[in-house]
Amino acid sequence: MIEQIAKANISEKGGVVVILAERPKEEIEVDISANESKIGALGTRVVCRAGSALNLSDLQKVSVSNARSIVVLADPFVSEDQSDVRSIRILLSIISALKSNEDKKPRPSSLKVTVEVCNSENAPLIRSIDPSLIEPVIANGVIGRLLVHTARQPEVESVWETLLGFDDCEFYFQNWPDVENLTFGEVLYRFREAVPLGIRREGKGSVILNPTDDTLIEKGDEILVLAEDDDSYVPEKLTLFEPDHYSEDDLNSSLTDIFQKKSKSMSMRPARFKKLLIGWRRDIANLAQVLDKLLLPGSEFHIMSDLPVEFRESYLLRTTGGVANPSSHLKVVHHVGDAKTRKDLEKLDLASYSSIVVSTFSGDVQQVNVEDRDSQSIVTLLLVQEILKTSPSTQDVVVVGEIQDPRSRRMILDSGMAQAIIATNDLIAKSLAMVSEDSHVNRVLEDLFNVSGNEIQVVDCSLYIKNGEVLSFFEVMNRVRSARSIAIGYRRGNGELKLNPEDKLVPLTWTKMDRLVTLSYMEQDFCLPES
């Protein structure tokens, strides 16, 4: 996360990151030493201090009142509720430290404390402590929902790998008086170096993603864009491209046509789905709720874990209001077994599932060693692939893996063990870094990972473009807009991913192997009629 913060501050010529932890200073310095030269080259200096964030004098020792931004990390060594309670105590200590220094230095209104929350039910309570100061991030929830999205569409993982953090394009908000009184449809074609995604209303704090073309940009509105840096883009005085204007009938007709194309391309896929989670996650209730809303009635969510079934059923019923009930859309089926043994995995008929997610988390809270978790995931992924290879079934099964150490990601993908790999720790660090730099980004992430609203999709070019057709990216954006979506990039047939293309007026030749990355309204999983 420190490296991501350093990258975010390159345009500011770096800064200072202070780490306060209940560990010897020398141990902290050893942990960050691998990236120290890289962080230093970005202009950022790291200062390590041993101490407790619960101790007022330790907070004053690191000059907490001079901080531009504060991040409170979860404790991975305890249960989710214990971690959140500890975070609450730390927040109260921080507020006390800030108040004790207010006579010398008033608290800046821009200061935010980003808190990694483990249990989503605790987020409202944590925010209520001081809504103007505290920004809770349910990072584990983001990862859980990304696992669900990736199981539906594996290509989405690499897009999010690029979107999160400060390595490529990021989300930025900026007020531009020049675009006031224009419609969002007009603003879409005013930026050469950015892609507009939505607006933020002044004073309301709300972010409107993918607004309709006729939405008027009001005074004080901030435009949300995808851009390389906060100083890399400006709106043009005049439009760069004259789009086609679609009536409501045109939009409805286009949406119907695109839905039929999607249905035809997926006509061999089942209308109901069987999803399998191998392992256990502390946000399992969240996953079940997302699947319950996305999947068609009669779909099944299978869970294989070493935890007792009674505990799992009780936990799901208690935390989801009855999603484990057979009358729900989603039928939850439990299996008890060891994910590291072939015999237990073979009992599941793996080829019958539409997707399989292998989680790094078991039922043991104390199992926190990163290498142990990743080793277990790799063994399970290898076994799953071996079993699928020997299966007579021809159905394609999407396999998604979760790991802690991002260094293992490329190795697993290259080996063919999974279609997508979620590097949990890396993506959580990137999410927290982005929110710590701009708390409004949290609204964007909440919307994109919600069970309703907008999502990032990767779709066939053939939905909008003929094979061999020559179009600029602005022309592609215009066609995609006919489906109430925003084109934000593309993936070439050779695998090259490009978000926010540099020159959107240059003609490009498109093929049936290309894919478009879009911001679109979320659909229920391929609502095909029953065969």
Short mmCIF file of C-alpha atoms in Angstrom, two decimals:
data_model
loop_
_atom_site.label_atom_id
_atom_site.label_comp_id
_atom_site.label_asym_id
_atom_site.label_seq_id
_atom_site.Cartn_x
_atom_site.Cartn_y
_atom_site.Cartn_z
CA MET A 1 0.00 0.00 0.00
CA ILE A 2 2.91 2.37 0.71
CA GLU A 3 4.14 1.98 -2.85
CA GLN A 4 0.67 2.85 -4.18
CA ILE A 5 0.51 5.99 -2.01
CA ALA A 6 3.98 6.95 -3.26
CA LYS A 7 2.82 6.56 -6.87
CA ALA A 8 -0.25 8.69 -6.16
CA ASN A 9 1.99 11.51 -4.92
CA ILE A 10 4.45 11.61 -7.81
CA SER A 11 2.79 14.75 -9.19
CA GLU A 12 3.25 16.32 -5.72
CA LYS A 13 6.97 15.35 -5.77
CA GLY A 14 6.44 12.73 -3.09
CA GLY A 15 5.69 12.97 0.60
CA VAL A 16 6.22 11.27 3.95
CA VAL A 17 4.51 8.05 5.09
CA VAL A 18 4.69 7.31 8.82
CA ILE A 19 4.02 3.76 10.02
CA LEU A 20 2.95 3.20 13.64
CA ALA A 21 2.74 -0.47 14.66
CA GLU A 22 2.99 -2.60 17.79
CA ARG A 23 6.18 -4.25 16.58
CA PRO A 24 9.88 -3.45 16.92
CA LYS A 25 10.92 -0.70 14.54
CA GLU A 26 13.63 -2.94 13.05
CA GLU A 27 11.06 -5.59 12.07
CA ILE A 28 8.87 -3.02 10.31
CA GLU A 29 11.86 -1.69 8.40
CA VAL A 30 12.82 -5.21 7.29
CA ASP A 31 9.29 -5.78 5.97
CA ILE A 32 9.36 -2.69 3.77
CA SER A 33 13.04 -2.94 2.78
CA ALA A 34 12.24 -4.90 -0.40
CA ASN A 35 10.37 -1.91 -1.84
CA GLU A 36 12.26 0.86 -0.05
CA SER A 37 14.44 1.86 -3.01
CA LYS A 38 11.44 1.85 -5.35
CA ILE A 39 9.42 4.02 -2.95
CA GLY A 40 12.38 6.37 -2.47
CA ALA A 41 12.76 6.73 -6.23
CA LEU A 42 9.16 7.96 -6.34
CA GLY A 43 10.08 10.79 -3.97
CA THR A 44 8.39 9.43 -0.84
CA ARG A 45 10.17 8.91 2.51
CA VAL A 46 9.01 6.21 4.94
CA VAL A 47 9.35 6.68 8.72
CA CYS A 48 8.76 3.71 11.05
CA ARG A 49 7.80 4.00 14.70
CA ALA A 50 7.04 1.30 17.27
CA GLY A 51 4.02 2.05 19.43
CA SER A 52 0.28 1.63 19.91
CA ALA A 53 -2.38 3.62 18.10
CA LEU A 54 -4.44 3.22 21.28
CA ASN A 55 -1.89 5.28 23.19
CA LEU A 56 -2.35 9.05 23.00
CA SER A 57 1.34 9.77 23.56
CA ASP A 58 2.34 7.40 20.74
CA LEU A 59 -0.08 9.13 18.37
CA GLN A 60 1.38 12.49 19.33
CA LYS A 61 4.88 11.07 18.84
CA VAL A 62 4.08 10.49 15.14
CA SER A 63 2.41 13.94 14.84
CA VAL A 64 -1.00 12.53 13.94
CA SER A 65 -2.45 16.04 13.92
CA ASN A 66 -0.16 16.95 11.00
CA ALA A 67 -1.31 14.06 8.83
CA ARG A 68 -2.98 14.77 5.50
CA SER A 69 -4.59 11.32 5.54
CA ILE A 70 -4.75 8.45 8.06
CA VAL A 71 -5.31 4.74 7.35
CA VAL A 72 -6.34 2.24 10.04
CA LEU A 73 -5.70 -1.35 8.96
CA ALA A 74 -7.62 -4.42 10.13
CA ASP A 75 -6.00 -6.92 12.48
CA PRO A 76 -5.66 -10.25 10.60
CA PHE A 77 -4.83 -12.20 13.76
CA VAL A 78 -8.31 -11.94 15.34
CA SER A 79 -11.95 -12.43 14.32
CA GLU A 80 -13.65 -9.81 12.16
CA ASP A 81 -15.68 -8.36 15.04
CA GLN A 82 -12.65 -8.22 17.33
CA SER A 83 -10.72 -6.40 14.60
CA ASP A 84 -13.52 -3.86 14.09
CA VAL A 85 -13.82 -3.24 17.84
CA ARG A 86 -10.09 -2.57 17.98
CA SER A 87 -10.43 -0.16 15.04
CA ILE A 88 -13.18 1.70 16.90
CA ARG A 89 -10.90 2.13 19.91
CA ILE A 90 -8.11 3.39 17.64
CA LEU A 91 -10.50 5.90 16.01
CA LEU A 92 -11.53 7.25 19.40
CA SER A 93 -7.83 7.64 20.30
CA ILE A 94 -7.14 9.47 17.02
CA ILE A 95 -10.08 11.84 17.58
CA SER A 96 -8.88 12.50 21.11
CA ALA A 97 -5.36 13.26 19.84
CA LEU A 98 -6.72 15.62 17.19
CA LYS A 99 -8.90 17.46 19.70
CA SER A 100 -6.03 17.85 22.17
CA ASN A 101 -4.11 19.76 19.51
CA GLU A 102 -6.98 21.87 18.13
CA ASP A 103 -5.92 24.97 20.08
CA LYS A 104 -2.55 24.88 18.26
CA LYS A 105 -3.73 23.60 14.88
CA PRO A 106 -7.39 23.30 13.81
CA ARG A 107 -8.27 20.04 12.13
CA PRO A 108 -8.33 20.53 8.33
CA SER A 109 -11.73 19.81 6.77
CA SER A 110 -10.04 17.69 4.10
CA LEU A 111 -8.57 15.22 6.62
CA LYS A 112 -10.04 11.72 6.32
CA VAL A 113 -9.38 8.56 8.30
CA THR A 114 -9.77 5.52 6.04
CA VAL A 115 -10.69 2.42 8.06
CA GLU A 116 -10.47 -1.15 6.82
CA VAL A 117 -13.69 -2.75 8.07
CA CYS A 118 -14.05 -6.53 8.29
CA ASN A 119 -17.76 -6.94 9.04
CA SER A 120 -20.02 -4.86 6.79
CA GLU A 121 -22.62 -4.65 9.59
CA ASN A 122 -20.13 -2.61 11.64
CA ALA A 123 -19.53 0.01 8.92
CA PRO A 124 -22.49 2.30 9.82
CA LEU A 125 -21.48 2.30 13.49
CA ILE A 126 -17.87 3.11 12.64
CA ARG A 127 -18.89 5.95 10.32
CA SER A 128 -21.27 7.38 12.93
CA ILE A 129 -18.38 8.10 15.30
CA ASP A 130 -17.52 11.12 13.13
CA PRO A 131 -19.09 11.07 9.62
CA SER A 132 -17.08 14.07 8.44
CA LEU A 133 -13.79 12.40 9.38
CA ILE A 134 -14.19 8.63 8.99
CA GLU A 135 -14.43 6.68 5.72
CA PRO A 136 -15.06 2.94 6.28
CA VAL A 137 -13.88 0.63 3.48
CA ILE A 138 -15.28 -2.90 3.49
CA ALA A 139 -12.24 -4.15 1.61
CA ASN A 140 -12.97 -7.84 2.14
CA GLY A 141 -16.45 -7.25 0.76
CA VAL A 142 -14.95 -5.70 -2.37
CA ILE A 143 -12.77 -8.79 -2.85
CA GLY A 144 -15.68 -11.15 -2.22
CA ARG A 145 -17.86 -9.44 -4.78
CA LEU A 146 -14.97 -9.29 -7.23
CA LEU A 147 -14.73 -13.08 -6.87
CA VAL A 148 -18.42 -13.31 -7.81
CA HIS A 149 -18.01 -10.96 -10.79
CA THR A 150 -14.92 -12.83 -11.97
CA ALA A 151 -16.67 -16.19 -11.71
CA ARG A 152 -19.29 -14.77 -14.07
CA GLN A 153 -16.72 -13.18 -16.39
CA PRO A 154 -13.03 -14.10 -15.84
CA GLU A 155 -11.71 -11.25 -18.03
CA VAL A 156 -13.03 -8.69 -15.54
CA GLU A 157 -10.26 -9.60 -13.07
CA SER A 158 -7.44 -8.21 -15.23
CA VAL A 159 -9.45 -5.02 -15.82
CA TRP A 160 -9.83 -4.47 -12.08
CA GLU A 161 -6.17 -5.34 -11.58
CA THR A 162 -5.48 -2.33 -13.82
CA LEU A 163 -8.19 -0.02 -12.44
CA LEU A 164 -7.28 -0.37 -8.77
CA GLY A 165 -4.18 1.43 -7.57
CA PHE A 166 -2.04 4.05 -9.28
CA ASP A 167 -0.12 2.02 -11.86
CA ASP A 168 -2.26 2.92 -14.88
CA CYS A 169 -5.53 4.84 -15.16
CA GLU A 170 -7.41 5.90 -12.05
CA PHE A 171 -10.67 7.56 -11.00
CA TYR A 172 -10.52 11.35 -10.60
CA PHE A 173 -13.08 14.01 -9.69
CA GLN A 174 -12.72 17.59 -10.89
CA ASN A 175 -14.99 20.61 -11.26
CA TRP A 176 -14.82 22.20 -14.74
CA PRO A 177 -16.81 25.46 -15.10
CA ASP A 178 -16.39 25.17 -18.90
CA VAL A 179 -18.76 22.19 -19.05
CA GLU A 180 -21.50 23.62 -16.82
CA ASN A 181 -24.92 23.63 -18.49
CA LEU A 182 -23.81 20.96 -20.96
CA THR A 183 -25.43 17.53 -20.90
CA PHE A 184 -23.49 14.44 -19.90
CA GLY A 185 -23.91 13.18 -23.47
CA GLU A 186 -22.01 16.26 -24.69
CA VAL A 187 -19.33 16.02 -22.01
CA LEU A 188 -18.51 12.45 -23.08
CA TYR A 189 -16.77 13.80 -26.19
CA ARG A 190 -15.01 16.83 -24.66
CA PHE A 191 -12.02 14.97 -23.17
CA ARG A 192 -9.15 13.79 -25.34
CA GLU A 193 -7.13 12.21 -22.48
CA ALA A 194 -9.93 10.90 -20.25
CA VAL A 195 -13.21 8.99 -20.30
CA PRO A 196 -16.08 10.56 -18.30
CA LEU A 197 -17.90 8.03 -16.13
CA GLY A 198 -20.29 10.13 -14.04
CA ILE A 199 -20.77 13.19 -11.87
CA ARG A 200 -20.67 14.13 -8.20
CA ARG A 201 -23.17 16.66 -6.91
CA GLU A 202 -21.72 19.43 -4.75
CA GLY A 203 -22.82 19.30 -1.12
CA LYS A 204 -24.70 16.01 -1.53
CA GLY A 205 -21.66 13.74 -1.71
CA SER A 206 -23.54 11.43 -4.06
CA VAL A 207 -21.88 10.00 -7.16
CA ILE A 208 -24.02 9.31 -10.22
CA LEU A 209 -22.36 6.68 -12.39
CA ASN A 210 -23.29 6.33 -16.04
CA PRO A 211 -25.99 9.05 -16.02
CA THR A 212 -28.37 9.47 -18.94
CA ASP A 213 -27.23 11.59 -21.87
CA ASP A 214 -29.70 14.37 -21.01
CA THR A 215 -28.40 14.79 -17.43
CA LEU A 216 -27.42 18.46 -17.09
CA ILE A 217 -24.08 19.39 -15.55
CA GLU A 218 -24.94 21.86 -12.80
CA LYS A 219 -22.81 24.52 -11.18
CA GLY A 220 -20.39 22.92 -8.72
CA ASP A 221 -20.74 19.42 -10.19
CA GLU A 222 -17.52 17.41 -10.40
CA ILE A 223 -16.93 15.18 -13.41
CA LEU A 224 -15.75 11.66 -12.59
CA VAL A 225 -13.28 10.43 -15.20
CA LEU A 226 -10.88 7.60 -15.88
CA ALA A 227 -7.50 9.23 -16.55
CA GLU A 228 -3.77 8.62 -16.23
CA ASP A 229 -3.23 11.32 -13.61
CA ASP A 230 -5.09 14.24 -12.04
CA ASP A 231 -3.13 16.73 -14.14
CA SER A 232 -3.17 14.79 -17.43
CA TYR A 233 -6.52 15.92 -18.83
CA VAL A 234 -8.63 19.03 -19.50
CA PRO A 235 -11.94 19.47 -21.35
CA GLU A 236 -11.86 20.91 -24.87
CA LYS A 237 -13.74 24.13 -25.59
CA LEU A 238 -15.61 22.47 -28.45
CA THR A 239 -16.77 18.90 -28.92
CA LEU A 240 -14.21 16.54 -30.44
CA PHE A 241 -16.88 14.32 -32.00
CA GLU A 242 -20.50 14.81 -33.08
CA PRO A 243 -22.40 11.79 -31.76
CA ASP A 244 -25.61 10.27 -33.02
CA HIS A 245 -28.52 11.14 -30.77
CA TYR A 246 -30.73 8.28 -29.68
CA SER A 247 -34.40 8.57 -28.84
CA GLU A 248 -35.95 6.48 -26.08
CA ASP A 249 -37.36 4.11 -28.73
CA ASP A 250 -33.88 3.82 -30.29
CA LEU A 251 -32.37 2.97 -26.92
CA ASN A 252 -35.00 0.34 -26.13
CA SER A 253 -34.63 -1.21 -29.58
CA SER A 254 -30.83 -1.27 -29.28
CA LEU A 255 -30.96 -2.84 -25.83
CA THR A 256 -33.34 -5.54 -27.08
CA ASP A 257 -31.08 -6.30 -30.04
CA ILE A 258 -27.94 -6.52 -27.88
CA PHE A 259 -29.70 -8.75 -25.35
CA GLN A 260 -30.78 -11.11 -28.14
CA LYS A 261 -27.18 -11.24 -29.44
CA LYS A 262 -25.92 -12.08 -25.94
CA SER A 263 -28.58 -14.73 -25.52
CA LYS A 264 -27.75 -16.30 -28.89
CA SER A 265 -24.02 -16.40 -28.09
CA MET A 266 -24.80 -18.11 -24.80
CA SER A 267 -27.59 -20.39 -26.01
CA MET A 268 -25.62 -23.47 -24.98
CA ARG A 269 -25.17 -22.28 -21.39
CA PRO A 270 -27.63 -23.34 -18.67
CA ALA A 271 -30.39 -20.98 -17.56
CA ARG A 272 -29.73 -22.00 -13.97
CA PHE A 273 -26.28 -22.07 -12.44
CA LYS A 274 -24.37 -24.15 -9.93
CA LYS A 275 -21.58 -22.24 -8.20
CA LEU A 276 -19.02 -23.87 -5.93
CA LEU A 277 -16.93 -22.19 -3.25
CA ILE A 278 -14.07 -24.32 -1.92
CA GLY A 279 -13.01 -22.95 1.46
CA TRP A 280 -14.66 -20.33 3.65
CA ARG A 281 -14.76 -16.56 3.76
CA ARG A 282 -15.75 -14.30 6.63
CA ASP A 283 -17.88 -12.34 4.13
CA ILE A 284 -19.66 -15.52 3.02
CA ALA A 285 -23.02 -13.95 3.85
CA ASN A 286 -22.24 -11.09 1.48
CA LEU A 287 -21.38 -13.53 -1.31
CA ALA A 288 -24.60 -15.45 -0.75
CA GLN A 289 -26.67 -12.26 -0.91
CA VAL A 290 -24.99 -11.16 -4.16
CA LEU A 291 -25.54 -14.56 -5.78
CA ASP A 292 -29.12 -14.68 -4.52
CA LYS A 293 -29.90 -11.48 -6.42
CA LEU A 294 -27.86 -12.24 -9.56
CA LEU A 295 -28.74 -15.86 -10.25
CA LEU A 296 -32.02 -17.18 -11.54
CA PRO A 297 -34.47 -19.03 -9.29
CA GLY A 298 -33.39 -22.62 -8.87
CA SER A 299 -29.68 -21.83 -9.01
CA GLU A 300 -27.41 -23.45 -6.42
CA PHE A 301 -24.51 -22.23 -4.30
CA HIS A 302 -22.38 -25.12 -3.01
CA ILE A 303 -19.85 -24.65 -0.21
CA MET A 304 -17.11 -27.16 0.59
CA SER A 305 -15.31 -26.53 3.88
CA ASP A 306 -13.96 -28.31 6.93
CA LEU A 307 -16.36 -26.30 9.12
CA PRO A 308 -19.38 -28.13 10.59
CA VAL A 309 -22.55 -27.73 8.51
CA GLU A 310 -24.54 -26.66 11.58
CA PHE A 311 -22.21 -23.71 12.13
CA ARG A 312 -22.40 -22.65 8.48
CA GLU A 313 -26.19 -22.83 8.24
CA SER A 314 -26.60 -20.93 11.49
CA TYR A 315 -24.12 -18.27 10.35
CA LEU A 316 -25.83 -17.75 6.97
CA LEU A 317 -29.33 -17.62 8.43
CA ARG A 318 -28.24 -15.19 11.13
CA THR A 319 -26.36 -12.81 8.83
CA THR A 320 -28.49 -12.84 5.68
CA GLY A 321 -32.01 -12.98 6.99
CA GLY A 322 -32.68 -16.45 5.62
CA VAL A 323 -30.84 -16.78 2.32
CA ALA A 324 -30.13 -20.43 3.20
CA ASN A 325 -33.90 -21.06 3.25
CA PRO A 326 -35.03 -23.30 0.35
CA SER A 327 -37.78 -20.77 -0.53
CA SER A 328 -35.10 -18.24 -1.52
CA HIS A 329 -33.93 -17.89 -5.15
CA LEU A 330 -30.69 -19.53 -4.15
CA LYS A 331 -30.37 -23.05 -2.85
CA VAL A 332 -27.35 -23.39 -0.57
CA VAL A 333 -25.80 -26.87 -0.46
CA HIS A 334 -23.08 -27.78 2.05
CA HIS A 335 -20.26 -30.30 1.71
CA VAL A 336 -17.76 -31.24 4.40
CA GLY A 337 -14.29 -32.21 3.27
CA ASP A 338 -10.59 -31.47 2.98
CA ALA A 339 -9.83 -29.31 -0.08
CA LYS A 340 -6.30 -30.69 -0.22
CA THR A 341 -7.40 -34.29 -0.83
CA ARG A 342 -8.42 -35.61 -4.25
CA LYS A 343 -10.87 -38.12 -2.74
CA ASP A 344 -12.99 -35.40 -1.11
CA LEU A 345 -12.95 -33.20 -4.21
CA GLU A 346 -13.98 -36.05 -6.50
CA LYS A 347 -17.16 -36.53 -4.45
CA LEU A 348 -18.40 -33.12 -5.69
CA ASP A 349 -18.75 -33.89 -9.44
CA LEU A 350 -16.73 -30.75 -10.28
CA ALA A 351 -17.65 -30.83 -13.98
CA SER A 352 -21.31 -30.16 -13.10
CA TYR A 353 -20.56 -26.64 -11.84
CA SER A 354 -20.67 -23.51 -14.01
CA SER A 355 -17.91 -21.94 -11.92
CA ILE A 356 -15.60 -22.89 -9.05
CA VAL A 357 -13.98 -20.40 -6.66
CA VAL A 358 -11.04 -21.56 -4.55
CA SER A 359 -10.65 -19.34 -1.49
CA THR A 360 -7.51 -18.96 0.61
CA PHE A 361 -9.50 -18.72 3.83
CA SER A 362 -10.43 -21.76 5.89
CA GLY A 363 -12.57 -21.85 9.01
CA ASP A 364 -9.50 -21.35 11.21
CA VAL A 365 -9.10 -17.68 12.14
CA GLN A 366 -5.56 -18.33 13.30
CA GLN A 367 -4.48 -19.67 9.91
CA VAL A 368 -2.83 -16.42 8.90
CA ASN A 369 0.47 -17.47 7.34
CA VAL A 370 0.40 -16.15 3.77
CA GLU A 371 2.58 -18.92 2.37
CA ASP A 372 0.43 -21.62 4.01
CA ARG A 373 -2.77 -20.12 2.64
CA ASP A 374 -1.39 -19.76 -0.88
CA SER A 375 0.14 -23.23 -0.82
CA GLN A 376 -3.25 -24.70 0.08
CA SER A 377 -4.92 -22.76 -2.74
CA ILE A 378 -2.33 -23.92 -5.29
CA VAL A 379 -2.70 -27.57 -4.25
CA THR A 380 -6.49 -27.33 -4.50
CA LEU A 381 -6.34 -25.58 -7.90
CA LEU A 382 -4.02 -28.30 -9.23
CA LEU A 383 -6.34 -31.04 -7.99
CA VAL A 384 -9.41 -29.32 -9.44
CA GLN A 385 -7.78 -29.02 -12.87
CA GLU A 386 -6.62 -32.66 -12.82
CA ILE A 387 -10.12 -33.86 -11.96
CA LEU A 388 -11.73 -31.66 -14.64
CA LYS A 389 -9.31 -32.95 -17.30
CA THR A 390 -10.39 -36.52 -16.67
CA SER A 391 -14.11 -35.67 -16.69
CA PRO A 392 -16.17 -36.84 -19.72
CA SER A 393 -18.29 -33.67 -19.51
CA THR A 394 -17.77 -31.07 -22.25
CA GLN A 395 -19.21 -28.18 -20.23
CA ASP A 396 -16.77 -25.30 -19.71
CA VAL A 397 -16.14 -24.71 -16.02
CA VAL A 398 -14.74 -21.33 -14.96
CA VAL A 399 -12.13 -21.74 -12.21
CA VAL A 400 -11.17 -18.69 -10.14
CA GLY A 401 -8.49 -18.75 -7.47
CA GLU A 402 -7.76 -16.45 -4.56
CA ILE A 403 -4.23 -15.90 -3.25
CA GLN A 404 -2.57 -13.58 -0.75
CA ASP A 405 0.87 -13.04 -2.33
CA PRO A 406 0.60 -11.27 -5.73
CA ARG A 407 3.93 -12.78 -6.82
CA SER A 408 2.17 -16.13 -7.26
CA ARG A 409 -0.52 -14.73 -9.57
CA ARG A 410 1.34 -14.81 -12.88
CA MET A 411 2.79 -18.26 -12.18
CA ILE A 412 -0.68 -19.72 -11.56
CA LEU A 413 -2.20 -18.09 -14.66
CA ASP A 414 0.67 -19.21 -16.90
CA SER A 415 0.28 -22.78 -15.65
CA GLY A 416 -3.38 -22.86 -16.66
CA MET A 417 -4.62 -23.78 -13.18
CA ALA A 418 -7.30 -21.05 -13.31
CA GLN A 419 -8.86 -18.59 -15.74
CA ALA A 420 -8.48 -15.78 -13.21
CA ILE A 421 -6.60 -15.16 -9.96
CA ILE A 422 -7.56 -12.57 -7.34
CA ALA A 423 -4.51 -11.34 -5.40
CA THR A 424 -6.38 -10.37 -2.23
CA ASN A 425 -3.77 -8.46 -0.22
CA ASP A 426 -2.60 -6.50 -3.26
CA LEU A 427 -6.10 -5.42 -4.31
CA ILE A 428 -7.14 -4.52 -0.75
CA ALA A 429 -4.00 -2.37 -0.41
CA LYS A 430 -4.76 -0.65 -3.72
CA SER A 431 -8.39 0.01 -2.71
CA LEU A 432 -7.38 1.50 0.64
CA ALA A 433 -4.69 3.66 -1.00
CA MET A 434 -7.17 5.03 -3.55
CA VAL A 435 -9.77 5.88 -0.91
CA SER A 436 -7.13 7.44 1.36
CA GLU A 437 -6.22 9.80 -1.50
CA ASP A 438 -9.86 10.65 -2.33
CA SER A 439 -12.69 9.39 -0.11
CA HIS A 440 -15.22 9.89 -2.92
CA VAL A 441 -13.64 6.93 -4.75
CA ASN A 442 -15.26 4.77 -2.07
CA ARG A 443 -18.70 5.71 -3.46
CA VAL A 444 -17.56 4.55 -6.90
CA LEU A 445 -16.32 1.21 -5.58
CA GLU A 446 -19.48 0.71 -3.52
CA ASP A 447 -21.64 1.30 -6.60
CA LEU A 448 -19.57 -0.91 -8.92
CA PHE A 449 -19.56 -3.80 -6.45
CA ASN A 450 -23.17 -3.41 -5.38
CA VAL A 451 -25.77 -6.04 -6.26
CA SER A 452 -27.63 -3.49 -8.36
CA GLY A 453 -26.52 -0.52 -10.40
CA ASN A 454 -23.46 -0.44 -12.65
CA GLU A 455 -20.59 -2.85 -13.19
CA ILE A 456 -17.51 -3.25 -15.35
CA GLN A 457 -18.15 -5.68 -18.21
CA VAL A 458 -16.01 -7.17 -20.98
CA VAL A 459 -18.17 -7.85 -24.06
CA ASP A 460 -17.73 -9.11 -27.61
CA CYS A 461 -17.00 -6.38 -30.16
CA SER A 462 -19.54 -8.04 -32.45
CA LEU A 463 -22.33 -6.63 -30.30
CA TYR A 464 -21.56 -3.21 -31.77
CA ILE A 465 -18.95 -3.57 -34.54
CA LYS A 466 -18.67 -5.63 -37.73
CA ASN A 467 -15.57 -7.76 -38.28
CA GLY A 468 -12.95 -5.67 -40.13
CA GLU A 469 -14.80 -2.38 -39.60
CA VAL A 470 -12.67 0.75 -39.18
CA LEU A 471 -13.83 3.08 -36.40
CA SER A 472 -12.27 5.58 -34.00
CA PHE A 473 -12.75 4.98 -30.28
CA PHE A 474 -15.14 7.95 -30.12
CA GLU A 475 -17.27 6.22 -32.78
CA VAL A 476 -17.18 3.03 -30.71
CA MET A 477 -18.18 5.02 -27.61
CA ASN A 478 -21.13 6.42 -29.54
CA ARG A 479 -22.36 2.97 -30.56
CA VAL A 480 -21.94 1.55 -27.06
CA ARG A 481 -23.87 4.53 -25.73
CA SER A 482 -26.89 3.23 -27.68
CA ALA A 483 -27.10 0.50 -25.02
CA ARG A 484 -26.91 3.02 -22.14
CA SER A 485 -23.29 1.98 -21.52
CA ILE A 486 -19.92 3.75 -21.64
CA ALA A 487 -16.96 2.22 -23.50
CA ILE A 488 -13.85 2.75 -21.35
CA GLY A 489 -11.35 0.61 -23.24
CA TYR A 490 -10.75 -2.57 -25.19
CA ARG A 491 -8.82 -5.81 -25.24
CA ARG A 492 -7.24 -6.88 -28.52
CA GLY A 493 -7.34 -10.46 -29.73
CA ASN A 494 -3.67 -10.82 -28.71
CA GLY A 495 -4.57 -10.04 -25.09
CA GLU A 496 -3.41 -6.38 -25.05
CA LEU A 497 -5.60 -4.41 -22.65
CA LYS A 498 -6.02 -0.68 -23.21
CA LEU A 499 -8.13 1.52 -20.94
CA ASN A 500 -8.75 5.18 -21.79
CA PRO A 501 -7.03 5.06 -25.24
CA GLU A 502 -4.73 8.03 -25.89
CA ASP A 503 -6.14 9.32 -29.18
CA LYS A 504 -9.80 8.61 -29.45
CA LEU A 505 -10.06 10.08 -32.97
CA VAL A 506 -7.58 7.74 -34.68
CA PRO A 507 -9.33 5.11 -36.87
CA LEU A 508 -8.73 1.52 -35.72
CA THR A 509 -9.51 -1.77 -37.45
CA TRP A 510 -11.64 -4.02 -35.27
CA THR A 511 -11.91 -7.80 -35.50
CA LYS A 512 -14.26 -10.43 -34.10
CA MET A 513 -11.49 -11.41 -31.66
CA ASP A 514 -11.50 -7.99 -29.96
CA ARG A 515 -13.42 -7.24 -26.76
CA LEU A 516 -14.78 -3.99 -25.38
CA VAL A 517 -14.56 -2.91 -21.73
CA THR A 518 -17.71 -1.08 -20.71
CA LEU A 519 -19.42 0.54 -17.75
CA SER A 520 -22.91 -0.93 -17.92
CA TYR A 521 -25.98 -1.54 -15.83
CA MET A 522 -25.75 -4.91 -14.11
CA GLU A 523 -27.80 -7.72 -15.60
CA GLN A 524 -29.16 -10.80 -13.93
CA ASP A 525 -27.06 -13.75 -15.06
CA PHE A 526 -28.14 -14.41 -18.64
CA CYS A 527 -31.87 -14.80 -18.19
CA LEU A 528 -32.37 -17.45 -20.85
CA PRO A 529 -35.60 -19.42 -21.10
CA GLU A 530 -35.54 -22.92 -19.68
CA SER A 531 -34.85 -25.62 -22.26
#
